Amino acid sequence: NLHAVIRRYQPSDREAVETVFRDGIMEHINPAFIYAMTRPLHITVSLFFYMGAYVMGGQSVVLALVSGGAWIGLVYFCCFEFYTGYVRARLNTDMQDIPGYYLSNPDNCFWVAEAEIHGRPQVLGMVAVEGKTDPGSEGKKYGELYRMIVSSSCRRSGLGLQLAKTAEDFCRERRFSKIELSTSSTQKAAVALYFRLGFKLVLVHTRSESPKKVINKYLYNYSILEITLI
């Protein structure tokens, strides 16, 4: 296992944290595209474009390929736009001022995983928790897990487990009733890790954070997972 130190975020970590965050999110573009193109709806639409252009174009193979390729390109663009838009949005909201958003409230926290690589300390992962009040629970609080990312250079090293356990220990110390998180259907390794930790699936839904709602509605499934603490 990689020997890493999990510690609270410091202002000097900002550039490294943004780099790990951006890289970790953008690597989901290709898996999301493959997931989208293998769904029955998109297979049907792709065949419609190919066959429709072939028939209407006087059995032109070139036109059929161009038409189908344009549709596939649009789907890829939507995946790209979705994740780049997500990065922009997060860097302009909670991650724009991590100390103010996560470290000024005792129910919130933001950690980084730091390890020595080639003699130099590097930030290789992160995780955050935001404390929230559970509606209809007489004021009980729960923790929501955010920004759980491990650099691709150190996957399967146990670092993700260390970060998740750090967040869980914090939530137990704050006496939260549960931990909740949302993850996409393409993040299979992350979902497997959460199940290992005892999280249970409570909801699967779709959502769109892009103007291309008609397409994005069918690109992403989100899973809501939670673990009961007390």
PDB file of C-alpha atoms in Angstrom:
ATOM      1  CA  ASN A   1       0.000   0.000   0.000  1.00  0.00           C
ATOM      2  CA  LEU A   2       1.067   3.566  -0.696  1.00  0.00           C
ATOM      3  CA  HIS A   3       2.293   5.373   2.415  1.00  0.00           C
ATOM      4  CA  ALA A   4       0.203   8.539   2.427  1.00  0.00           C
ATOM      5  CA  VAL A   5      -0.683  11.114   5.047  1.00  0.00           C
ATOM      6  CA  ILE A   6      -4.318  12.230   5.229  1.00  0.00           C
ATOM      7  CA  ARG A   7      -4.503  15.789   6.543  1.00  0.00           C
ATOM      8  CA  ARG A   8      -6.762  18.829   6.454  1.00  0.00           C
ATOM      9  CA  TYR A   9      -6.600  21.050   3.427  1.00  0.00           C
ATOM     10  CA  GLN A  10      -4.214  23.996   3.508  1.00  0.00           C
ATOM     11  CA  PRO A  11      -4.378  27.091   1.242  1.00  0.00           C
ATOM     12  CA  SER A  12      -1.037  26.106  -0.304  1.00  0.00           C
ATOM     13  CA  ASP A  13      -2.719  22.921  -1.646  1.00  0.00           C
ATOM     14  CA  ARG A  14      -5.070  24.826  -3.938  1.00  0.00           C
ATOM     15  CA  GLU A  15      -3.264  24.369  -7.264  1.00  0.00           C
ATOM     16  CA  ALA A  16      -2.524  20.685  -6.662  1.00  0.00           C
ATOM     17  CA  VAL A  17      -6.080  20.003  -5.492  1.00  0.00           C
ATOM     18  CA  GLU A  18      -7.581  21.690  -8.551  1.00  0.00           C
ATOM     19  CA  THR A  19      -5.316  19.647 -10.835  1.00  0.00           C
ATOM     20  CA  VAL A  20      -6.230  16.314  -9.208  1.00  0.00           C
ATOM     21  CA  PHE A  21      -9.901  17.287  -9.201  1.00  0.00           C
ATOM     22  CA  ARG A  22      -9.922  18.338 -12.860  1.00  0.00           C
ATOM     23  CA  ASP A  23      -8.010  15.254 -14.020  1.00  0.00           C
ATOM     24  CA  GLY A  24     -10.179  12.935 -11.938  1.00  0.00           C
ATOM     25  CA  ILE A  25     -13.423  14.319 -13.354  1.00  0.00           C
ATOM     26  CA  MET A  26     -12.312  14.601 -16.983  1.00  0.00           C
ATOM     27  CA  GLU A  27     -11.237  10.948 -17.131  1.00  0.00           C
ATOM     28  CA  HIS A  28     -14.936  10.013 -16.922  1.00  0.00           C
ATOM     29  CA  ILE A  29     -15.651  11.400 -20.397  1.00  0.00           C
ATOM     30  CA  ASN A  30     -14.711   8.268 -22.351  1.00  0.00           C
ATOM     31  CA  PRO A  31     -16.444   5.779 -19.987  1.00  0.00           C
ATOM     32  CA  ALA A  32     -19.576   7.953 -20.068  1.00  0.00           C
ATOM     33  CA  PHE A  33     -19.478   8.046 -23.865  1.00  0.00           C
ATOM     34  CA  ILE A  34     -19.095   4.259 -24.118  1.00  0.00           C
ATOM     35  CA  TYR A  35     -21.897   3.767 -21.589  1.00  0.00           C
ATOM     36  CA  ALA A  36     -24.159   6.116 -23.538  1.00  0.00           C
ATOM     37  CA  MET A  37     -23.483   4.551 -26.934  1.00  0.00           C
ATOM     38  CA  THR A  38     -24.198   1.041 -25.677  1.00  0.00           C
ATOM     39  CA  ARG A  39     -27.640   1.940 -24.326  1.00  0.00           C
ATOM     40  CA  PRO A  40     -30.543   0.615 -26.438  1.00  0.00           C
ATOM     41  CA  LEU A  41     -31.911   4.094 -27.136  1.00  0.00           C
ATOM     42  CA  HIS A  42     -28.652   5.404 -28.569  1.00  0.00           C
ATOM     43  CA  ILE A  43     -28.044   2.228 -30.579  1.00  0.00           C
ATOM     44  CA  THR A  44     -31.491   2.651 -32.116  1.00  0.00           C
ATOM     45  CA  VAL A  45     -30.931   6.343 -32.863  1.00  0.00           C
ATOM     46  CA  SER A  46     -27.526   5.590 -34.403  1.00  0.00           C
ATOM     47  CA  LEU A  47     -29.053   2.960 -36.696  1.00  0.00           C
ATOM     48  CA  PHE A  48     -31.824   5.397 -37.616  1.00  0.00           C
ATOM     49  CA  PHE A  49     -29.276   8.028 -38.675  1.00  0.00           C
ATOM     50  CA  TYR A  50     -27.216   5.543 -40.654  1.00  0.00           C
ATOM     51  CA  MET A  51     -30.152   3.878 -42.406  1.00  0.00           C
ATOM     52  CA  GLY A  52     -32.124   7.090 -42.888  1.00  0.00           C
ATOM     53  CA  ALA A  53     -29.200   8.874 -44.524  1.00  0.00           C
ATOM     54  CA  TYR A  54     -28.433   5.805 -46.638  1.00  0.00           C
ATOM     55  CA  VAL A  55     -31.983   5.544 -47.978  1.00  0.00           C
ATOM     56  CA  MET A  56     -32.655   9.271 -48.387  1.00  0.00           C
ATOM     57  CA  GLY A  57     -29.226   9.847 -49.909  1.00  0.00           C
ATOM     58  CA  GLY A  58     -29.772   7.441 -52.741  1.00  0.00           C
ATOM     59  CA  GLN A  59     -27.967   4.573 -51.027  1.00  0.00           C
ATOM     60  CA  SER A  60     -24.911   6.747 -50.415  1.00  0.00           C
ATOM     61  CA  VAL A  61     -22.579   4.985 -48.003  1.00  0.00           C
ATOM     62  CA  VAL A  62     -20.577   8.188 -47.538  1.00  0.00           C
ATOM     63  CA  LEU A  63     -23.645  10.197 -46.527  1.00  0.00           C
ATOM     64  CA  ALA A  64     -24.713   7.431 -44.144  1.00  0.00           C
ATOM     65  CA  LEU A  65     -21.284   7.415 -42.492  1.00  0.00           C
ATOM     66  CA  VAL A  66     -21.212  11.206 -42.216  1.00  0.00           C
ATOM     67  CA  SER A  67     -24.725  11.351 -40.757  1.00  0.00           C
ATOM     68  CA  GLY A  68     -24.102   8.582 -38.225  1.00  0.00           C
ATOM     69  CA  GLY A  69     -20.714  10.020 -37.366  1.00  0.00           C
ATOM     70  CA  ALA A  70     -22.280  13.420 -36.709  1.00  0.00           C
ATOM     71  CA  TRP A  71     -24.709  11.841 -34.225  1.00  0.00           C
ATOM     72  CA  ILE A  72     -21.906   9.951 -32.467  1.00  0.00           C
ATOM     73  CA  GLY A  73     -19.864  13.144 -32.362  1.00  0.00           C
ATOM     74  CA  LEU A  74     -22.778  14.982 -30.788  1.00  0.00           C
ATOM     75  CA  VAL A  75     -23.082  12.364 -28.055  1.00  0.00           C
ATOM     76  CA  TYR A  76     -19.351  12.602 -27.338  1.00  0.00           C
ATOM     77  CA  PHE A  77     -19.575  16.400 -27.257  1.00  0.00           C
ATOM     78  CA  CYS A  78     -22.403  16.185 -24.736  1.00  0.00           C
ATOM     79  CA  CYS A  79     -20.266  13.934 -22.513  1.00  0.00           C
ATOM     80  CA  PHE A  80     -17.341  16.332 -22.839  1.00  0.00           C
ATOM     81  CA  GLU A  81     -19.502  19.397 -22.196  1.00  0.00           C
ATOM     82  CA  PHE A  82     -21.169  17.766 -19.194  1.00  0.00           C
ATOM     83  CA  TYR A  83     -17.915  17.042 -17.375  1.00  0.00           C
ATOM     84  CA  THR A  84     -16.117  20.262 -18.339  1.00  0.00           C
ATOM     85  CA  GLY A  85     -19.202  22.182 -17.204  1.00  0.00           C
ATOM     86  CA  TYR A  86     -19.199  20.266 -13.933  1.00  0.00           C
ATOM     87  CA  VAL A  87     -15.548  21.159 -13.309  1.00  0.00           C
ATOM     88  CA  ARG A  88     -16.200  24.840 -14.067  1.00  0.00           C
ATOM     89  CA  ALA A  89     -19.218  24.917 -11.777  1.00  0.00           C
ATOM     90  CA  ARG A  90     -17.436  23.310  -8.823  1.00  0.00           C
ATOM     91  CA  LEU A  91     -14.309  25.470  -9.177  1.00  0.00           C
ATOM     92  CA  ASN A  92     -16.580  28.514  -9.056  1.00  0.00           C
ATOM     93  CA  THR A  93     -18.601  27.392  -6.028  1.00  0.00           C
ATOM     94  CA  ASP A  94     -17.422  25.317  -3.052  1.00  0.00           C
ATOM     95  CA  MET A  95     -13.897  24.718  -4.366  1.00  0.00           C
ATOM     96  CA  GLN A  96     -13.305  28.401  -5.043  1.00  0.00           C
ATOM     97  CA  ASP A  97     -12.962  28.963  -1.289  1.00  0.00           C
ATOM     98  CA  ILE A  98     -12.338  25.625   0.394  1.00  0.00           C
ATOM     99  CA  PRO A  99     -11.290  27.129   3.774  1.00  0.00           C
ATOM    100  CA  GLY A 100     -14.418  29.287   3.873  1.00  0.00           C
ATOM    101  CA  TYR A 101     -16.799  26.574   2.711  1.00  0.00           C
ATOM    102  CA  TYR A 102     -15.431  23.457   4.387  1.00  0.00           C
ATOM    103  CA  LEU A 103     -13.106  24.491   7.204  1.00  0.00           C
ATOM    104  CA  SER A 104     -14.978  27.351   8.863  1.00  0.00           C
ATOM    105  CA  ASN A 105     -17.892  25.115   9.898  1.00  0.00           C
ATOM    106  CA  PRO A 106     -17.176  22.366  12.470  1.00  0.00           C
ATOM    107  CA  ASP A 107     -19.625  20.046  10.677  1.00  0.00           C
ATOM    108  CA  ASN A 108     -17.679  20.303   7.399  1.00  0.00           C
ATOM    109  CA  CYS A 109     -14.162  19.269   6.488  1.00  0.00           C
ATOM    110  CA  PHE A 110     -11.866  18.809   3.486  1.00  0.00           C
ATOM    111  CA  TRP A 111      -8.870  16.459   3.495  1.00  0.00           C
ATOM    112  CA  VAL A 112      -6.043  15.793   1.095  1.00  0.00           C
ATOM    113  CA  ALA A 113      -3.906  12.677   0.743  1.00  0.00           C
ATOM    114  CA  GLU A 114      -0.225  13.525   0.476  1.00  0.00           C
ATOM    115  CA  ALA A 115       2.629  11.140  -0.298  1.00  0.00           C
ATOM    116  CA  GLU A 116       6.286  11.507  -1.141  1.00  0.00           C
ATOM    117  CA  ILE A 117       6.942  10.785  -4.817  1.00  0.00           C
ATOM    118  CA  HIS A 118      10.553  10.894  -6.025  1.00  0.00           C
ATOM    119  CA  GLY A 119      11.524  12.763  -2.895  1.00  0.00           C
ATOM    120  CA  ARG A 120       8.820  15.428  -3.178  1.00  0.00           C
ATOM    121  CA  PRO A 121       5.439  15.621  -1.384  1.00  0.00           C
ATOM    122  CA  GLN A 122       2.491  15.450  -3.775  1.00  0.00           C
ATOM    123  CA  VAL A 123      -1.258  15.679  -3.304  1.00  0.00           C
ATOM    124  CA  LEU A 124      -2.720  12.464  -4.706  1.00  0.00           C
ATOM    125  CA  GLY A 125      -6.300  12.507  -3.505  1.00  0.00           C
ATOM    126  CA  MET A 126      -9.021  14.344  -1.641  1.00  0.00           C
ATOM    127  CA  VAL A 127     -12.371  13.983   0.054  1.00  0.00           C
ATOM    128  CA  ALA A 128     -14.820  16.367   1.702  1.00  0.00           C
ATOM    129  CA  VAL A 129     -17.781  16.123   4.063  1.00  0.00           C
ATOM    130  CA  GLU A 130     -20.603  18.594   4.489  1.00  0.00           C
ATOM    131  CA  GLY A 131     -22.881  18.290   7.503  1.00  0.00           C
ATOM    132  CA  LYS A 132     -26.588  18.647   6.754  1.00  0.00           C
ATOM    133  CA  THR A 133     -29.830  18.491   8.704  1.00  0.00           C
ATOM    134  CA  ASP A 134     -31.953  15.462   7.893  1.00  0.00           C
ATOM    135  CA  PRO A 135     -35.514  16.644   7.050  1.00  0.00           C
ATOM    136  CA  GLY A 136     -38.157  15.201   9.331  1.00  0.00           C
ATOM    137  CA  SER A 137     -35.658  13.712  11.788  1.00  0.00           C
ATOM    138  CA  GLU A 138     -36.062  16.130  14.700  1.00  0.00           C
ATOM    139  CA  GLY A 139     -32.879  17.995  13.926  1.00  0.00           C
ATOM    140  CA  LYS A 140     -30.589  15.015  13.400  1.00  0.00           C
ATOM    141  CA  LYS A 141     -27.617  15.688  11.170  1.00  0.00           C
ATOM    142  CA  TYR A 142     -25.969  13.550   8.541  1.00  0.00           C
ATOM    143  CA  GLY A 143     -22.812  13.891   6.482  1.00  0.00           C
ATOM    144  CA  GLU A 144     -22.729  14.109   2.708  1.00  0.00           C
ATOM    145  CA  LEU A 145     -19.552  12.918   1.019  1.00  0.00           C
ATOM    146  CA  TYR A 146     -18.120  15.097  -1.731  1.00  0.00           C
ATOM    147  CA  ARG A 147     -15.009  15.434  -3.930  1.00  0.00           C
ATOM    148  CA  MET A 148     -13.840  11.851  -3.393  1.00  0.00           C
ATOM    149  CA  ILE A 149     -11.034  11.607  -5.947  1.00  0.00           C
ATOM    150  CA  VAL A 150      -7.797   9.613  -6.113  1.00  0.00           C
ATOM    151  CA  SER A 151      -5.128  10.354  -8.715  1.00  0.00           C
ATOM    152  CA  SER A 152      -4.956   7.784 -11.516  1.00  0.00           C
ATOM    153  CA  SER A 153      -1.249   7.312 -10.710  1.00  0.00           C
ATOM    154  CA  CYS A 154      -2.013   5.560  -7.434  1.00  0.00           C
ATOM    155  CA  ARG A 155      -5.233   3.623  -7.935  1.00  0.00           C
ATOM    156  CA  ARG A 156      -5.582   0.257  -6.164  1.00  0.00           C
ATOM    157  CA  SER A 157      -3.113   1.381  -3.511  1.00  0.00           C
ATOM    158  CA  GLY A 158      -5.611   1.589  -0.660  1.00  0.00           C
ATOM    159  CA  LEU A 159      -5.659   5.377  -0.776  1.00  0.00           C
ATOM    160  CA  GLY A 160      -9.351   5.589  -1.582  1.00  0.00           C
ATOM    161  CA  LEU A 161     -10.118   3.394   1.415  1.00  0.00           C
ATOM    162  CA  GLN A 162      -7.980   5.619   3.673  1.00  0.00           C
ATOM    163  CA  LEU A 163      -9.792   8.736   2.516  1.00  0.00           C
ATOM    164  CA  ALA A 164     -13.228   7.172   2.920  1.00  0.00           C
ATOM    165  CA  LYS A 165     -12.412   5.909   6.416  1.00  0.00           C
ATOM    166  CA  THR A 166     -11.132   9.355   7.402  1.00  0.00           C
ATOM    167  CA  ALA A 167     -14.435  10.877   6.319  1.00  0.00           C
ATOM    168  CA  GLU A 168     -16.393   8.144   8.109  1.00  0.00           C
ATOM    169  CA  ASP A 169     -14.447   8.652  11.360  1.00  0.00           C
ATOM    170  CA  PHE A 170     -15.148  12.390  11.173  1.00  0.00           C
ATOM    171  CA  CYS A 171     -18.872  11.755  10.734  1.00  0.00           C
ATOM    172  CA  ARG A 172     -18.882   9.411  13.713  1.00  0.00           C
ATOM    173  CA  GLU A 173     -17.084  12.009  15.845  1.00  0.00           C
ATOM    174  CA  ARG A 174     -19.711  14.579  14.863  1.00  0.00           C
ATOM    175  CA  ARG A 175     -22.387  12.006  15.804  1.00  0.00           C
ATOM    176  CA  PHE A 176     -24.028  12.144  12.403  1.00  0.00           C
ATOM    177  CA  SER A 177     -26.824   9.629  11.878  1.00  0.00           C
ATOM    178  CA  LYS A 178     -25.598   8.521   8.457  1.00  0.00           C
ATOM    179  CA  ILE A 179     -23.348   9.304   5.495  1.00  0.00           C
ATOM    180  CA  GLU A 180     -24.835   9.878   2.054  1.00  0.00           C
ATOM    181  CA  LEU A 181     -23.228  10.284  -1.352  1.00  0.00           C
ATOM    182  CA  SER A 182     -24.101  10.438  -5.026  1.00  0.00           C
ATOM    183  CA  THR A 183     -22.034   8.729  -7.728  1.00  0.00           C
ATOM    184  CA  SER A 184     -22.484   8.092 -11.441  1.00  0.00           C
ATOM    185  CA  SER A 185     -23.037   4.727 -13.084  1.00  0.00           C
ATOM    186  CA  THR A 186     -19.658   4.887 -14.847  1.00  0.00           C
ATOM    187  CA  GLN A 187     -17.667   5.014 -11.605  1.00  0.00           C
ATOM    188  CA  LYS A 188     -17.651   1.271 -11.033  1.00  0.00           C
ATOM    189  CA  ALA A 189     -14.487   1.134  -8.899  1.00  0.00           C
ATOM    190  CA  ALA A 190     -15.807   3.855  -6.589  1.00  0.00           C
ATOM    191  CA  VAL A 191     -19.163   2.105  -6.201  1.00  0.00           C
ATOM    192  CA  ALA A 192     -17.392  -1.177  -5.359  1.00  0.00           C
ATOM    193  CA  LEU A 193     -15.344   0.632  -2.697  1.00  0.00           C
ATOM    194  CA  TYR A 194     -18.445   2.148  -1.112  1.00  0.00           C
ATOM    195  CA  PHE A 195     -20.165  -1.234  -0.980  1.00  0.00           C
ATOM    196  CA  ARG A 196     -17.062  -2.670   0.730  1.00  0.00           C
ATOM    197  CA  LEU A 197     -17.406   0.037   3.359  1.00  0.00           C
ATOM    198  CA  GLY A 198     -21.012  -0.938   4.038  1.00  0.00           C
ATOM    199  CA  PHE A 199     -22.906   1.614   1.957  1.00  0.00           C
ATOM    200  CA  LYS A 200     -26.300   0.563   0.627  1.00  0.00           C
ATOM    201  CA  LEU A 201     -28.026   1.652  -2.569  1.00  0.00           C
ATOM    202  CA  VAL A 202     -31.108   3.745  -1.771  1.00  0.00           C
ATOM    203  CA  LEU A 203     -31.983   5.385  -5.094  1.00  0.00           C
ATOM    204  CA  VAL A 204     -31.070   5.400  -8.796  1.00  0.00           C
ATOM    205  CA  HIS A 205     -32.039   8.427 -10.860  1.00  0.00           C
ATOM    206  CA  THR A 206     -31.119  10.490 -13.902  1.00  0.00           C
ATOM    207  CA  ARG A 207     -30.396  14.183 -14.001  1.00  0.00           C
ATOM    208  CA  SER A 208     -29.111  16.787 -16.407  1.00  0.00           C
ATOM    209  CA  GLU A 209     -26.754  19.665 -15.687  1.00  0.00           C
ATOM    210  CA  SER A 210     -26.416  20.776 -19.299  1.00  0.00           C
ATOM    211  CA  PRO A 211     -28.566  22.675 -21.811  1.00  0.00           C
ATOM    212  CA  LYS A 212     -28.617  19.523 -23.952  1.00  0.00           C
ATOM    213  CA  LYS A 213     -31.224  17.982 -21.656  1.00  0.00           C
ATOM    214  CA  VAL A 214     -32.915  15.757 -24.237  1.00  0.00           C
ATOM    215  CA  ILE A 215     -29.660  13.888 -24.846  1.00  0.00           C
ATOM    216  CA  ASN A 216     -28.102  14.089 -21.379  1.00  0.00           C
ATOM    217  CA  LYS A 217     -31.215  12.645 -19.765  1.00  0.00           C
ATOM    218  CA  TYR A 218     -30.171   9.315 -21.264  1.00  0.00           C
ATOM    219  CA  LEU A 219     -26.422   9.595 -20.692  1.00  0.00           C
ATOM    220  CA  TYR A 220     -26.054   9.299 -16.945  1.00  0.00           C
ATOM    221  CA  ASN A 221     -27.535   7.220 -14.145  1.00  0.00           C
ATOM    222  CA  TYR A 222     -26.813   8.398 -10.617  1.00  0.00           C
ATOM    223  CA  SER A 223     -26.812   6.216  -7.541  1.00  0.00           C
ATOM    224  CA  ILE A 224     -27.560   7.560  -4.081  1.00  0.00           C
ATOM    225  CA  LEU A 225     -25.765   5.461  -1.446  1.00  0.00           C
ATOM    226  CA  GLU A 226     -25.810   5.733   2.308  1.00  0.00           C
ATOM    227  CA  ILE A 227     -24.466   4.062   5.430  1.00  0.00           C
ATOM    228  CA  THR A 228     -26.118   4.243   8.837  1.00  0.00           C
ATOM    229  CA  LEU A 229     -23.808   5.259  11.681  1.00  0.00           C
ATOM    230  CA  ILE A 230     -26.064   5.431  14.753  1.00  0.00           C
TER     231      ILE A 230
END
